[in-house]
Amino acid sequence: MKCVALTYDDGPSEYTGQLLDTLKAYNARATFFQLAPHSEAYSKFVKRQVDEGHEIGNHTVSHLELCKLSEPKASQEISQGRARIEQVSGRKITLLRPPYGARTAKTDALAAKYGQSVVLWSVDTLDWKYRNAQTVTSNVLRDVFPNAVVLMHDIHKTTVDAAGPILAGLQKQGYHFVTVSQLKGATKPGVVYA
Ligand code: NI
């Protein structure tokens, strides 16, 4: 089966409901790497994500570059991010996407300590830079390949508006939309997945 994992970082936001509606229309699953304060602020969308079969991951508390922090501060960003998102979602959170994808062997070891696998990406849409639904759509449709992990952000309306055309285009290419865990199988704490 030809699969792709669409991933959305930094949310949830006011636009996440619209994204969930679009995903539902295509029977698509996605993975959401969340900032703990945003999970708490938009807990209604987190509940929907759980109910609708999506996966939720940890994107820390404050979106700081973990490798630039002291070890106690980096630990706190990972462990409190996980705990707070678990509290909102009622799910065990095992995936961490470090902000900016910035990681070292040291931060990977911290991730392992808190039971987190490190998930990067293989297709970067640069959606935060272009802020244009058509550009985001064409970047995904151009760069996708089987088993790709696609990085987007559900805090931008343009990215959420692009979801319909992206799903339609990828479906036409024969893709199935799965979560990171469905794509990678059982993940191990501290191991990096791209
Ligand atoms: Ni981010």
CSV table of C-alpha atoms and ligand atoms in Angstrom, one decimal, residues 9-10 59 63 153, ligand 1:
chain,number,residue,atom,x,y,z
A,9,ASP,CA,3.0,21.1,14.1
A,10,ASP,CA,2.5,24.0,16.6
A,59,HIS,CA,6.2,19.5,20.5
A,63,HIS,CA,9.0,25.8,21.3
A,153,HIS,CA,1.6,23.7,10.5
B,1,NI,NI,7.3,24.0,15.5
